[in-house]
Structure formats: structure tokens, C-alpha cells
Short mmCIF file of C-alpha atoms in Angstrom, two decimals:
data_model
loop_
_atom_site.label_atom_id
_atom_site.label_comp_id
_atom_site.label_asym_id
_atom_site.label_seq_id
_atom_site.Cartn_x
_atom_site.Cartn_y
_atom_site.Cartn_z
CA UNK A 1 24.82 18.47 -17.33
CA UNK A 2 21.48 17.26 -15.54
CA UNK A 3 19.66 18.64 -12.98
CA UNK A 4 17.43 18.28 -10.08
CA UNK A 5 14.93 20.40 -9.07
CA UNK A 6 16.52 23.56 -11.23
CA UNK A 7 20.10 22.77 -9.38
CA UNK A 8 22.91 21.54 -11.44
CA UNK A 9 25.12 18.94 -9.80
CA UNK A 10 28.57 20.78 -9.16
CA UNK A 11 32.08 18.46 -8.50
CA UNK A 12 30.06 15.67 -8.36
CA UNK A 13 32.16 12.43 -7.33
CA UNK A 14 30.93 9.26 -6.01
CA UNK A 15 32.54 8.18 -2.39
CA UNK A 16 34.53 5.48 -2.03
CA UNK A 17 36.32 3.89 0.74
CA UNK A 18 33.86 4.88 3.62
CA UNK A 19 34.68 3.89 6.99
CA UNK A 20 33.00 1.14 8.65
CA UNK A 21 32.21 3.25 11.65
CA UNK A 22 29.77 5.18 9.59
CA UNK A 23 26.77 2.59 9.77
CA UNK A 24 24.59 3.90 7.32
CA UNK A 25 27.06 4.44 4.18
CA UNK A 26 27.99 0.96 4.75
CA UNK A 27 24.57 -0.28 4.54
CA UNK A 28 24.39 2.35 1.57
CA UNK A 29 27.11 0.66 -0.21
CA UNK A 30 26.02 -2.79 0.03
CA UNK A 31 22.77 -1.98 -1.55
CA UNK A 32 24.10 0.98 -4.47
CA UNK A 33 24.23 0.25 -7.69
CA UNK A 34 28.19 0.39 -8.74
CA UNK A 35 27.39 3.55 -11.03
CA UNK A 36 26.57 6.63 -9.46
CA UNK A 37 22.73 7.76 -9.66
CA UNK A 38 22.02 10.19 -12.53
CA UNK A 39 19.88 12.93 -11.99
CA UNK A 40 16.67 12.77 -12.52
CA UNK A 41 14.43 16.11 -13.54
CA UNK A 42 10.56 16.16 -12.03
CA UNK A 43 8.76 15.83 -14.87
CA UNK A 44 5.17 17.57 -14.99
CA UNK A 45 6.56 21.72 -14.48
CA UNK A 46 3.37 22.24 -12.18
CA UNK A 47 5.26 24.48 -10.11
CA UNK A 48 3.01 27.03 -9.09
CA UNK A 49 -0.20 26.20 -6.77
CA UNK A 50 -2.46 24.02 -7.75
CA UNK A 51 -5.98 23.42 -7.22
CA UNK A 52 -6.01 19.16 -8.01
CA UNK A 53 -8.16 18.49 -5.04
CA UNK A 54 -11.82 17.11 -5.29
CA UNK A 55 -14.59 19.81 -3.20
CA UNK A 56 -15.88 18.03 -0.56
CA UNK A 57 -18.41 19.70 1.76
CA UNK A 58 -17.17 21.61 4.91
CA UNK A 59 -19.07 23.21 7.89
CA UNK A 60 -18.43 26.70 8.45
CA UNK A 61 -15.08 28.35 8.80
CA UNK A 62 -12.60 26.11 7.05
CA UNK A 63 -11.52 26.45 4.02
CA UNK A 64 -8.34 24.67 1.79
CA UNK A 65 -5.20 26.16 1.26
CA UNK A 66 -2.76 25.47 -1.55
CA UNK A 67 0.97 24.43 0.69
CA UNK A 68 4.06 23.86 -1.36
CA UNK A 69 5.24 20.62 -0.29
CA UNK A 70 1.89 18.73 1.08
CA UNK A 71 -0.81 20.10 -2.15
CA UNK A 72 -3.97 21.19 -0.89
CA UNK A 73 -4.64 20.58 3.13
CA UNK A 74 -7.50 21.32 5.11
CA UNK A 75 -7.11 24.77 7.61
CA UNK A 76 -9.27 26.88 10.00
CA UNK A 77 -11.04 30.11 9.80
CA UNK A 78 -7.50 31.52 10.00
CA UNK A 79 -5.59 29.39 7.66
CA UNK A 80 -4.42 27.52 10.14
CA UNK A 81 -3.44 23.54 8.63
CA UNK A 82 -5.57 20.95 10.70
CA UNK A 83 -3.75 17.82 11.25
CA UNK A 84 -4.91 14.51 12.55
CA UNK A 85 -2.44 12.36 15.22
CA UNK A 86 -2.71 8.37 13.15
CA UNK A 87 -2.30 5.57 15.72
CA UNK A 88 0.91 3.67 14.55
CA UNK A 89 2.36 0.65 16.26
CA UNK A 90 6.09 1.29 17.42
CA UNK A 91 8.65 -1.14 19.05
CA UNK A 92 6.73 -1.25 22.45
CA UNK A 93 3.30 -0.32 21.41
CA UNK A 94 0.83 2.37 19.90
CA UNK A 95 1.44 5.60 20.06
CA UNK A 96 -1.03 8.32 18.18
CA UNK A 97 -4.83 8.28 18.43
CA UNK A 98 -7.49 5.51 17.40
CA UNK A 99 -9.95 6.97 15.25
CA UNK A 100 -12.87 9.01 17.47
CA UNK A 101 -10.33 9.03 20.89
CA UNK A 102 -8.35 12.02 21.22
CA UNK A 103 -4.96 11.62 23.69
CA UNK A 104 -3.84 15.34 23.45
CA UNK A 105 -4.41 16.89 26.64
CA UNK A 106 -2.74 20.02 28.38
CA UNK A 107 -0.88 17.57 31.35
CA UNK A 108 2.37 17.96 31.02
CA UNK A 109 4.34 14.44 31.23
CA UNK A 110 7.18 13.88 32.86
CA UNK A 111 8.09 10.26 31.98
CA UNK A 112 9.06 8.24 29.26
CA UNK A 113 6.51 5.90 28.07
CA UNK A 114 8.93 3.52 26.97
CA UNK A 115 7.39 2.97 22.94
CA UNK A 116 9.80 3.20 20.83
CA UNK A 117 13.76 3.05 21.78
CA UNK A 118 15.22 0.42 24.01
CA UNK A 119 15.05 2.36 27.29
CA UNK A 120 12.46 1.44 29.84
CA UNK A 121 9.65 3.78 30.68
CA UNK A 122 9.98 5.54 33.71
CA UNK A 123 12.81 7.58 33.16
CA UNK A 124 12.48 11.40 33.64
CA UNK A 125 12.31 13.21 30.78
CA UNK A 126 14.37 16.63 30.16
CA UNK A 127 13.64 20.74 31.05
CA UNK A 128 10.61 19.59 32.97
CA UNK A 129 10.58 23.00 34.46
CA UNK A 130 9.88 24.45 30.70
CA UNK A 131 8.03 20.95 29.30
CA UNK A 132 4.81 22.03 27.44
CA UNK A 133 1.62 19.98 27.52
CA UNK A 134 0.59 18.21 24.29
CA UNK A 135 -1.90 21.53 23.59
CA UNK A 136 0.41 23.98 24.06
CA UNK A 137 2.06 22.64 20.94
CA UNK A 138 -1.05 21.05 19.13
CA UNK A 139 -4.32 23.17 20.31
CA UNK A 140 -7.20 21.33 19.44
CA UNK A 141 -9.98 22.37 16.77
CA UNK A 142 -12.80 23.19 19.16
CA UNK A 143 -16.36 22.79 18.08
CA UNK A 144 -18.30 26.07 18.07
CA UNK A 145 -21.72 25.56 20.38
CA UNK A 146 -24.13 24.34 18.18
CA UNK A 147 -21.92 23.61 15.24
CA UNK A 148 -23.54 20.63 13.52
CA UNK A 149 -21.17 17.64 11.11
CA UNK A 150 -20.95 18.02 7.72
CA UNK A 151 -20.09 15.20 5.55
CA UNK A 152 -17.01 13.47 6.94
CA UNK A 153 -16.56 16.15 9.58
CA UNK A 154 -17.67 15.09 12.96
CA UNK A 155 -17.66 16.62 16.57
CA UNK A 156 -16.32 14.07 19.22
CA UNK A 157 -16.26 14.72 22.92
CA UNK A 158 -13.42 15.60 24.74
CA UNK A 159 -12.60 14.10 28.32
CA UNK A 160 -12.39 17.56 28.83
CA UNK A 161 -15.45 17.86 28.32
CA UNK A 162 -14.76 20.31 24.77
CA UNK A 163 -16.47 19.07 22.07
CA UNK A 164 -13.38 19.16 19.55
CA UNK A 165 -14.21 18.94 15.35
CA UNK A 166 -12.80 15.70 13.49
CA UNK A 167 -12.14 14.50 9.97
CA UNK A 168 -13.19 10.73 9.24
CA UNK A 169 -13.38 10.11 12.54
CA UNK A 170 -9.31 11.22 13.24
CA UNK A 171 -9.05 14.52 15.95
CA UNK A 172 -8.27 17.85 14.21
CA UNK A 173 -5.10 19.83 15.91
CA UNK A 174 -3.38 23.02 14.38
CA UNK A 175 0.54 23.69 15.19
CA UNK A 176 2.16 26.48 17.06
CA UNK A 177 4.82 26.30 14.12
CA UNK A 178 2.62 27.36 11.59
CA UNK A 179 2.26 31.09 10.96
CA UNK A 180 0.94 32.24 7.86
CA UNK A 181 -1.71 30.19 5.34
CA UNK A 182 -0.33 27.55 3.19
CA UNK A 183 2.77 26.60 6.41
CA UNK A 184 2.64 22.90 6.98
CA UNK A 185 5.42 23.11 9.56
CA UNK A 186 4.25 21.11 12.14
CA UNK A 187 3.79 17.75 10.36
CA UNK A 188 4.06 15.78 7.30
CA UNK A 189 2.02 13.20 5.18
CA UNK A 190 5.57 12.20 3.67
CA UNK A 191 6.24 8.32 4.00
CA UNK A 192 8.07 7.25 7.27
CA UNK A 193 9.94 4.19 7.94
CA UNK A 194 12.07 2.51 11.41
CA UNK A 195 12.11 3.60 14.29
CA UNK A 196 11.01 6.99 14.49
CA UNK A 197 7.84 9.02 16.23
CA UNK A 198 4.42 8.79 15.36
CA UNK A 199 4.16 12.14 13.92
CA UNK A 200 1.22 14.67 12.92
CA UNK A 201 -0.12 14.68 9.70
CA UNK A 202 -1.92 17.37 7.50
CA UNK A 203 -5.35 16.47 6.74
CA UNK A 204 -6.00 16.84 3.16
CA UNK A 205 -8.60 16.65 0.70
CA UNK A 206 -9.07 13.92 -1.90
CA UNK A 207 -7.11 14.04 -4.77
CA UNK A 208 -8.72 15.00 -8.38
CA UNK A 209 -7.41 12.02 -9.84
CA UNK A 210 -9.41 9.33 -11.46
CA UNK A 211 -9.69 5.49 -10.04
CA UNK A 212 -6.27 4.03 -10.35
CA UNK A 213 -4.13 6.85 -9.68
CA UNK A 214 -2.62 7.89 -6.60
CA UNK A 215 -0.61 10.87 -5.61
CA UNK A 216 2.48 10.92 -3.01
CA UNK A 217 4.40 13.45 -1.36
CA UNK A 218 7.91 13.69 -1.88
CA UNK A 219 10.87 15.97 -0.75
CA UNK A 220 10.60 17.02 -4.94
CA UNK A 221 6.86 17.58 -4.90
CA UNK A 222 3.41 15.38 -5.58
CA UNK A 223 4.39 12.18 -6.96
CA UNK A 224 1.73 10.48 -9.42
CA UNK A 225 1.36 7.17 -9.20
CA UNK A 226 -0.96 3.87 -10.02
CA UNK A 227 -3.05 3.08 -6.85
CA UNK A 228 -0.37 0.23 -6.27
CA UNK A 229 2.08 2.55 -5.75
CA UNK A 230 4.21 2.27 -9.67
CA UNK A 231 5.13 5.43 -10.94
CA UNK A 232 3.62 6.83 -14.33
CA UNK A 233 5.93 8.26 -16.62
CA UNK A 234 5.46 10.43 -20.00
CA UNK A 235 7.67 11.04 -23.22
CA UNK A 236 9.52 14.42 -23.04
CA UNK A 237 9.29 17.07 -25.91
CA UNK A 238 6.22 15.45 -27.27
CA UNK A 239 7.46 12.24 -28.14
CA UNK A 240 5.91 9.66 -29.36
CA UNK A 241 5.77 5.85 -28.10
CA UNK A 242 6.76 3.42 -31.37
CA UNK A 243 6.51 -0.02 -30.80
CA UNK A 244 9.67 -0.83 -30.15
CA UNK A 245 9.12 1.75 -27.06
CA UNK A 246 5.52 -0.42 -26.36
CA UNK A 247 7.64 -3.68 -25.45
CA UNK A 248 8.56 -1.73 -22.34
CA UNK A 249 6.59 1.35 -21.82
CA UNK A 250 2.98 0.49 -21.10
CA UNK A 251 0.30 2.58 -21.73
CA UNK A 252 -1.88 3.38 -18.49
CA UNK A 253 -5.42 2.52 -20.40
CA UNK A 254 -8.92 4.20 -19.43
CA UNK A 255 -11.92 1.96 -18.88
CA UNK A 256 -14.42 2.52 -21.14
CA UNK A 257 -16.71 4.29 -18.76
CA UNK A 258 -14.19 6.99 -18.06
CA UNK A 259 -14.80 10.78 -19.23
CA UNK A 260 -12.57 13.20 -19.61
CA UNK A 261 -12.11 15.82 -16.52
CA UNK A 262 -10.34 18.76 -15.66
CA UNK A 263 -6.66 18.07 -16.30
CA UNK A 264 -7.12 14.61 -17.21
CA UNK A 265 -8.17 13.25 -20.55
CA UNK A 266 -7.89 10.61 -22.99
CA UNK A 267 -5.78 9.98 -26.18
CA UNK A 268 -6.34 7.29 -28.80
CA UNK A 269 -2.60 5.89 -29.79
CA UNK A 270 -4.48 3.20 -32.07
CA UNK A 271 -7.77 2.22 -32.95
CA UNK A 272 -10.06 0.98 -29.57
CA UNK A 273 -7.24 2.16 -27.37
CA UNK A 274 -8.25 4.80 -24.43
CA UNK A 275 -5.19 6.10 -22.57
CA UNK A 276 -5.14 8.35 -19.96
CA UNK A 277 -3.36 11.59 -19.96
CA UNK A 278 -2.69 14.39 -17.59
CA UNK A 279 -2.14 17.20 -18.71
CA UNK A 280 -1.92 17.11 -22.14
CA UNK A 281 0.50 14.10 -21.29
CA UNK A 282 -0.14 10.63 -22.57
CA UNK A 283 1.00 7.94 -19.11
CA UNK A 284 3.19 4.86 -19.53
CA UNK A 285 4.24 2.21 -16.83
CA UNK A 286 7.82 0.66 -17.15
CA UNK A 287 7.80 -2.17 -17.75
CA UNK A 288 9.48 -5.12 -15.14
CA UNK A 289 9.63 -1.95 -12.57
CA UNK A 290 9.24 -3.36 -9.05
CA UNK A 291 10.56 -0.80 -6.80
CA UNK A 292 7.07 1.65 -5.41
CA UNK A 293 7.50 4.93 -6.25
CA UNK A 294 11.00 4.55 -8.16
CA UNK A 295 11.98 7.57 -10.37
CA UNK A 296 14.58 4.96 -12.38
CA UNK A 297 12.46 5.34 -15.54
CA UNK A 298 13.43 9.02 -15.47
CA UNK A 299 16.66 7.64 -16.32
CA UNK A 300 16.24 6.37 -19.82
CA UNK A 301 16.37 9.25 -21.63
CA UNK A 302 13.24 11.06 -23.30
CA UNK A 303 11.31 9.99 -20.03
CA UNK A 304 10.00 11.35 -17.06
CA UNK A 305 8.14 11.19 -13.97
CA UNK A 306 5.03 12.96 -13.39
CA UNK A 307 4.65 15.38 -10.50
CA UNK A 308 0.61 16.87 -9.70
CA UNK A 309 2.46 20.00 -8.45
CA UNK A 310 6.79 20.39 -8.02
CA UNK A 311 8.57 22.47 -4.89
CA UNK A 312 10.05 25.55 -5.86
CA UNK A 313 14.46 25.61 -6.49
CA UNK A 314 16.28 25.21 -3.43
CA UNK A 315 18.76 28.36 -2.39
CA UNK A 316 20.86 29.09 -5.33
CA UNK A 317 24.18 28.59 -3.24
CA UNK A 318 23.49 24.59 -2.66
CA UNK A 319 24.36 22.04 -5.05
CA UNK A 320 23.46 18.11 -5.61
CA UNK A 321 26.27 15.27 -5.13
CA UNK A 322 26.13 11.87 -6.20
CA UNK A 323 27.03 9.19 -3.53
CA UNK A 324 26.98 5.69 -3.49
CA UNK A 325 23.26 5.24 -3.37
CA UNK A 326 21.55 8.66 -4.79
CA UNK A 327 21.96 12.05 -4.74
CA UNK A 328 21.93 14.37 -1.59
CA UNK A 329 21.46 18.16 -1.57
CA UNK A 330 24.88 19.95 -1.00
CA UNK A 331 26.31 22.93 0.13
CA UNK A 332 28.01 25.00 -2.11
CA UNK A 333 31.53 22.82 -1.50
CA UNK A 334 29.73 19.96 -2.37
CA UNK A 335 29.92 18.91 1.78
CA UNK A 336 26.43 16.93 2.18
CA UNK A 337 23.47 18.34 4.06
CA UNK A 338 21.82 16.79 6.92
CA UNK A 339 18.51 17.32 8.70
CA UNK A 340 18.04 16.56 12.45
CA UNK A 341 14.59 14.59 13.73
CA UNK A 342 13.86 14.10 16.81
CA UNK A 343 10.90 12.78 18.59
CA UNK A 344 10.30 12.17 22.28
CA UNK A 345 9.66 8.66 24.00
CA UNK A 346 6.32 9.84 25.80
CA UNK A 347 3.17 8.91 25.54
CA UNK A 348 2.82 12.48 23.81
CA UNK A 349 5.62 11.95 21.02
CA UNK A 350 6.32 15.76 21.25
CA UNK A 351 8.82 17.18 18.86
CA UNK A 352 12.73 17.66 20.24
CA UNK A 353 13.67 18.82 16.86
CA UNK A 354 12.45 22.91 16.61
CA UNK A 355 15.27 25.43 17.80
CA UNK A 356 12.51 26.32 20.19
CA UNK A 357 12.13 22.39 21.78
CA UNK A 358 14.46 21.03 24.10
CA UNK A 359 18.67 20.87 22.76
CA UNK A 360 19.55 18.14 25.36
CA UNK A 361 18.62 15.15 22.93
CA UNK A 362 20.44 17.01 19.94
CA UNK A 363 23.63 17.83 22.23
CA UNK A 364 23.34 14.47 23.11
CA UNK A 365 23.59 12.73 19.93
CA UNK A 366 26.14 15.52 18.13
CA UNK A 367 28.35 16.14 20.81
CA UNK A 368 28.11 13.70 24.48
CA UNK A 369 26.19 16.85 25.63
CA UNK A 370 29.26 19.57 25.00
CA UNK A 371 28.13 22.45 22.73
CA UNK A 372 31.39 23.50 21.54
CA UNK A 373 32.07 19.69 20.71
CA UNK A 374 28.10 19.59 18.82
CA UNK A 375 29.53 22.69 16.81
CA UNK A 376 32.63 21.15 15.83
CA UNK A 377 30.95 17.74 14.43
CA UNK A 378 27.79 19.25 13.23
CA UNK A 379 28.89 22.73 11.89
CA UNK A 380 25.33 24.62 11.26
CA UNK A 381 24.72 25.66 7.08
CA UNK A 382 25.57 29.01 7.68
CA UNK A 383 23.51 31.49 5.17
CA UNK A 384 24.99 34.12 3.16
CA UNK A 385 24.01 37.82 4.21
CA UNK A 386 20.93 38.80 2.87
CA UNK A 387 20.51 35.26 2.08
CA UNK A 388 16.46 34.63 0.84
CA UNK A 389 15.22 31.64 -1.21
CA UNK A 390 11.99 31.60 -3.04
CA UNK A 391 10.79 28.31 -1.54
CA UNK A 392 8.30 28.36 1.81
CA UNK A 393 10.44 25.32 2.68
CA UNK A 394 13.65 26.96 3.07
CA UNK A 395 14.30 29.91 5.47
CA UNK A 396 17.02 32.23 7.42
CA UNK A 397 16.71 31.73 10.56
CA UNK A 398 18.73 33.40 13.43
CA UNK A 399 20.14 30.88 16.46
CA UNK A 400 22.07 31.10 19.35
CA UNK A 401 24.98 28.82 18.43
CA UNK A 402 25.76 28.46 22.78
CA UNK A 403 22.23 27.08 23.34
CA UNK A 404 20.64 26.01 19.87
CA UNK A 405 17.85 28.06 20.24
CA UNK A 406 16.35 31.28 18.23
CA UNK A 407 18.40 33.90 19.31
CA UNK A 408 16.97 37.15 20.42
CA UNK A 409 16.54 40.23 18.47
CA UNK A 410 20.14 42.00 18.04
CA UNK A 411 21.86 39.27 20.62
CA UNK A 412 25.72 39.26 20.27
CA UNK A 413 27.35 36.52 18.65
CA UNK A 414 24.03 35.15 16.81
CA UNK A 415 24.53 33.29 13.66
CA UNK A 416 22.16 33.07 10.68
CA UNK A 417 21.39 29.85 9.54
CA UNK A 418 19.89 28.14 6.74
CA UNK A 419 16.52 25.91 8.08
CA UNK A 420 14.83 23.34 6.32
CA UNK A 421 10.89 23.02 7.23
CA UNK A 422 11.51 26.15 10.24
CA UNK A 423 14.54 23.15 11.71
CA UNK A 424 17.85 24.12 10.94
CA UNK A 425 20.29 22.27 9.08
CA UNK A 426 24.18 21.17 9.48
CA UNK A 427 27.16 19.72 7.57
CA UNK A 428 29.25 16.85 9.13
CA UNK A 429 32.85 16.86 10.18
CA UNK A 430 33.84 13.14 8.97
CA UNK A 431 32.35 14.24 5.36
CA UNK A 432 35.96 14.61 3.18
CA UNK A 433 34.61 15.18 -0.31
CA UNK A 434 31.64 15.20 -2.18
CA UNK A 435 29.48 12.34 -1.82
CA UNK A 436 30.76 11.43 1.73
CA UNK A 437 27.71 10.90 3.71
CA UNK A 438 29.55 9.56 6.33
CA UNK A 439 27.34 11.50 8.98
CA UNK A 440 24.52 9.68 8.03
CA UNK A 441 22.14 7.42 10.28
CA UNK A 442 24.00 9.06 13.08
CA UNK A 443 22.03 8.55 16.60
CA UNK A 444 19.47 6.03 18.12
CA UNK A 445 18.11 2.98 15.44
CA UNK A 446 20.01 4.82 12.78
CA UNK A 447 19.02 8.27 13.07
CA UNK A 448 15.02 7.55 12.98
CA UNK A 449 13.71 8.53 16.77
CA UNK A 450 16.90 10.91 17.80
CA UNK A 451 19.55 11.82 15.19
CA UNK A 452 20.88 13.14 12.03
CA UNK A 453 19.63 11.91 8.34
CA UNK A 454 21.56 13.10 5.15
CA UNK A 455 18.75 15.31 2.75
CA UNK A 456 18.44 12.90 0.11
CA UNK A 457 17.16 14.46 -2.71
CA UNK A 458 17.08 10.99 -4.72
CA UNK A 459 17.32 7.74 -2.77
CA UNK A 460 14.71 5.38 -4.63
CA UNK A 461 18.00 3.03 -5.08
CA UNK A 462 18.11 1.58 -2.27
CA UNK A 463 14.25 1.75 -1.62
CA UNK A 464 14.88 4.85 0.83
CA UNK A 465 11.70 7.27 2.29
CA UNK A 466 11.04 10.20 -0.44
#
């Protein structure tokens, strides 16, 4: 029986005959191959922190810490992450900041800019008696007085007049959401697609990868890559590469300038041939592959992909269900998992997707605004007592299942909940069986600005986000 990230697949059964009404499993099936996805295993076992980063120089007071999703990211004195704002273009226009120009201010706005979803700007946005400003959510890294750059770290001007610290040339924020070193709750360097927000991302150091290689984060971990995006793969167990296995699996070769470094060296498969390894682990190409980032040579077995560093298992209780176009994380009845994102149509793009953000967009989209309806369609992942999971990405979390925020200390009729990144997370009503993912794509431009996405833990298939 495979598995996926230390979970084996329980009652797995691919869906069939999904209803037309659920947008996104029809575009799902039109694109699926007609077998359902096999598993595939991350293949490097870096599990535990690790320190693949290149040093760069740094002024006073920051440091790196080691997060278990994002790698190594930059953070303040306090271990705070720093994360830059990226100007993106959206339907209706940029949103984000332009390199050297921060837009966070503490003005709270009460009107919809109009960017990204087919409403006009102008309209009033929600709880404008309890709207925060862009700073109470994102305060900005302030420049001590006299603080001088280092390196790629610069000091910008504020129209504030604060003189506020920045990373090649992009703003530095931290998030309320983040408590303890290491949390990279507020933001994500994960690849984003359609319609949604321009969100915050974690400021990182480069990798400590040689020229040619790139690394990407994935819901499974660090994904190694060439710098054009193809996945590197290595024999299992030791194996070697005949030449039968040559005709498709190409060895990723090492100029002959390179030295060995760290955790990456060289091996000599024939005479005059330099190929890299990491790891101890010789690296291959597939081959014909044309999807970016695929994990489809994991499939043929004695192959895997390569991971810099892997999450840790998800709670014991869930399991992992093939469906017509991947694999999604479960619960333990095999119902599918979703994840609510939400992002706000101001000039801002604040967060509506934290317990402790505004519900009316979320009661919106799972229940026409009626909480008891929302709770019927969108049942929350309720956690076992005593529930804990070894992964910084997964949590308990207590909420108030009448409002949809945290619920107080000891307050009657709380519920605890299982949360995915600090936002918690819900099983759908119109999901039958296993595989049914019937929920997903649900809201505004399929689920990307205001609505619910299934957790795919595989989805390279149909050439889905990571």
C-alpha cells in the first residue's frame, strides 16, 4: 500500500458520476487521467530542519530561522518572519507594492478598490466599526536611528516619515499571526494562480544550491528542481541507472568548473561524465516530461522526487483519497478536506480568512449569510480530545461555531477544531464517498479570491498549484 507523506491511503475509490453543479470536479474530470493517481512518497527524508541556505550579510538584529513549510526565512531580533508585499497585476489592476514604495499604512479603508472580482469599487466594505488598518495586521520593520544598509538590505522612507528596513528593494512587514520563531502564518512563497489576492510573502535567503537548480515550496515540503522548473529525480535503495534506464532518465551533468559543496557533490557513472548529486544521491531528468514541477516520475517505480527539506506527518486520524485528478488529504471517513481563502477587494488585500478576520465573506459563500445553514454545508474537522499533531502546520484550535471566531477561554458550547496554517478547516455536505470533491472551487472565480479549495495533497495532473 503507498503512501504520502507517512499516511497510508485508507478506502480509497475514485469518484465517478459528479454532478455538473459542482464546477470544479467537472473541470477536474475533463482533464484526469482515466486511472486514479498513485501515490507518490517525497523522496529526499530531510525531515528535520535544515540549514540549505547561502549566508548573506545582515545588519544588526536579524537573524534566519529554520520554518517547516517555507525552509529558511529571514526574521527580526525576535524571530519574527519579515515578509515583503510583491506588486502583482489582478483583473482590474496592481495590487501589492513596486519595489522601494511601501502602500501599508495604518488608514483604515472602507471601500472596495474594485481589483480583482467583478464588483465595482466603491462599495462599502464589512465590520467597519472593527476594520484594522493595513499595520495593525502587517507592522512595518522600522529602521533603528542610525542603522546603516548592509548588502541587499536597504532603509527606504516612509510617507510617514519612518524610515522602514527593506530587502532588494521590496518593504519588510512581520504578521500579527506569527507567534513563536520558525511561524510563517501570515504568508506564503507557495505558487498562486486565478483570481485570488496578492498575498505576503516570506523573505528568504538564497538557496545553497548550485547554478541550475532551483528549489520550490510545496504543501509536501521544498521541491528541487532544474532552474526551468523540471523536477530531478533519484533511484531508490541505491539503484543504479543501466542503459536501458539512460534512454529515459537523464543524468543532470556538472560543468566542468563545478566543485563539490556541502550537500552537493559529484559522481562519475562513466568515464568524463560529472553528475551532480545531493546528498549522496546521483539526479536524473525524465525524459519527454513537460509538465513544471510534476511528481509523475515518482510513479515509475524505483524513482523519486527530491525534496531539500519534507513537512512533518499530518494528524494520525486523516487519511489520503484518490479522486479523479490526484489525491486530497481526508478525514478519517475518507470525506475530503477543504481549506477556506479569502482575500479582500481593497486596495489593502487584507486577509478575511483567520477566525479572528471578518466571517461575513465566509457566511456568505458557505451558507447565503445563515450560520446554522454555513454549519450544515461546511461541517468544521472536528479534533479528537486531546488531539496534538507533531507538525507546526497543523493545530487545535478552539472556535465559536455561532460566530466563527476563537472562542473564549471556558465559553459554553465551543468546539475544537482542527486548523491548517492557524485557519481552520471543513468537510463538505455534497461529498458522498471518498474521492467526492464535489465542494471544490466553491465561491467567487472558482474559489481563488473568496471560497473553499479541496487540500490537494497531489494535483500535478491536471497542472494544479502545489
Amino acid at each position: 500500500m503507498s503512501k504520502v507523506q507517512g499516511l497510508e491511503r485508507k478506502g480509497s475509490a475514485p469518484s465517478v458520476g459528479l454532478p455538473l453543479a459542482a464546477i470544479a470536479a467537472v473541470l477536474l474530470s475533463q482533464t484526469a487521467a482515466s486511472a486514479p493517481a498513485k501515490a507518490a512518497a517525497p523522496g529526499s527524508a530531510a525531515t528535520s530542519a535544515s540549514r540549505d541556505y547561502l549566508e548573506v550579510p545582515m545588519p544588526p538584529g536579524f537573524r534566519v530561522e529554520i520554518s517547516e513549510a517555507e525552509g529558511p526565512v529571514f526574521a527580526d531580533e525576535k524571530g519574527r518572519t519579515l515578509y515583503a508585499w510583491p506588486a502583482r497585476l489582478l483583473r482590474n489592476g496592481f495590487a501589492g507594492e513596486q519595489k522601494g514604495t511601501p502602500r501599508c499604512y495604518d488608514e483604515v479603508l472602507k471601500e472596495t478598490a474594485g481589483l480583482m472580482s467583478p464588483y465595482p469599487a466603491g462599495v462599502l466594505l464589512p465590520d467597519l466599526d472593527k476594520r484594522p488598518s493595513c499595520t495593525d495586521l502587517w507592522p512595518p520593520v522600522l529602521a533603528a536611528e542610525g542603522a546603516e544598509k548592509v548588502g541587499k538590505w536597504t532603509i527606504i522612507e516612509r510617507k510617514d516619515g519612518k524610515k522602514q528596513w527593506a530587502y532588494d528593494e521590496e518593504p519588510l512587514y512581520t504578521s500579527v499571526l506569527d507567534k513563536q520563531p520558525g511561524d510563517v502564518l501570515g504568508g506564503t512563497s507557495r505558487r498562486s494562480r486565478g483570481d485570488g489576492p496578492v498575498i505576503r510573502v516570506p523573505v528568504s535567503p538564497p538557496p545553497l544550491a548550485p547554478p541550475g537548480f532551483a528549489v520550490t515550496t510545496t504543501v509536501n515540503g521544498r521541491l528541487l528542481s532544474t532552474d526551468r522548473n523540471y523536477s530531478v529525480y533519484t533511484p531508490e535503495n541505491g539503484n543504479t541507472c543501466d542503459a536501458a534506464c539512460l534512454q529515459r532518465w537523464k543524468p543532470v551533468l556538472a560543468p566542468a568548473t563545478a566543485k563539490p559543496h556541502d550537500e552537493w557533490t559529484m559522481v562519475t557513472p562513466s568515464p568524463g561524465v560529472r553528475q551532480w548529486a545531493f546528498r549522496n544521491q546521483p539526479l536524473y531528468t525524465l525524459e519527454g516530461e513537460t509538465q513544471l514541477w510534476s511528481l509523475q516520475g515518482s510513479d515509475e517505480r524505483g524513482w523519486r522526487n527530491v525534496y531539500v527539506q519534507t513537512v512533518q506527518p499530518r494528524p494520525s486520524s486523516f487519511t489520503v483519497q484518490d479522486t479523479l485528478a490526484g489525491q486530497v488529504l481526508a478525514d478519517s471517513r475518507g470525506m475530503t478536506i477543504y481549506t477556506y481563502v479569502c482575500g479582500d477587494d481593497s486596495l489593502q488585500q487584507l486577509s478575511c480568512e483567520h477566525p479572528s478576520d471578518t466571517q461575513v465573506y465566509r457566511l456568505a459563500v458557505c451558507g447565503a449569510g445563515n450560520v446554522e445553514q454555513c454549519l450544515r454545508n461546511w461541517p468544521y474537522v472536528k479534533a479528537e480530545p486531546g488531539a496534538k499533531s507533531d507538525s507546526r502546520l497543523w493545530s487545535v484550535m478552539t472556535i465559536d461555531p455561532s460566530t466563527g471566531h476563537l472562542a473564549k477561554a471556558g465559553q459554553s458550547g465551543a468546539i475544537d477544531v482542527w486548523a491548517y496554517r492557524d485557519r481552520p478547516v471543513y468537510t463538505y455536505i455534497g461529498d458522498v464517498q471518498p474521492g467526492d470533491v464535489n465542494g471544490a472551487g466553491t465561491g467567487e472565480w472558482r474559489g481563488q479570491r473568496n471560497g473553499l479549495k479541496a487540500f490537494w495533497v497531489r494535483d500535478d495532473y491536471f497542472g494544479g498549484t502545489l
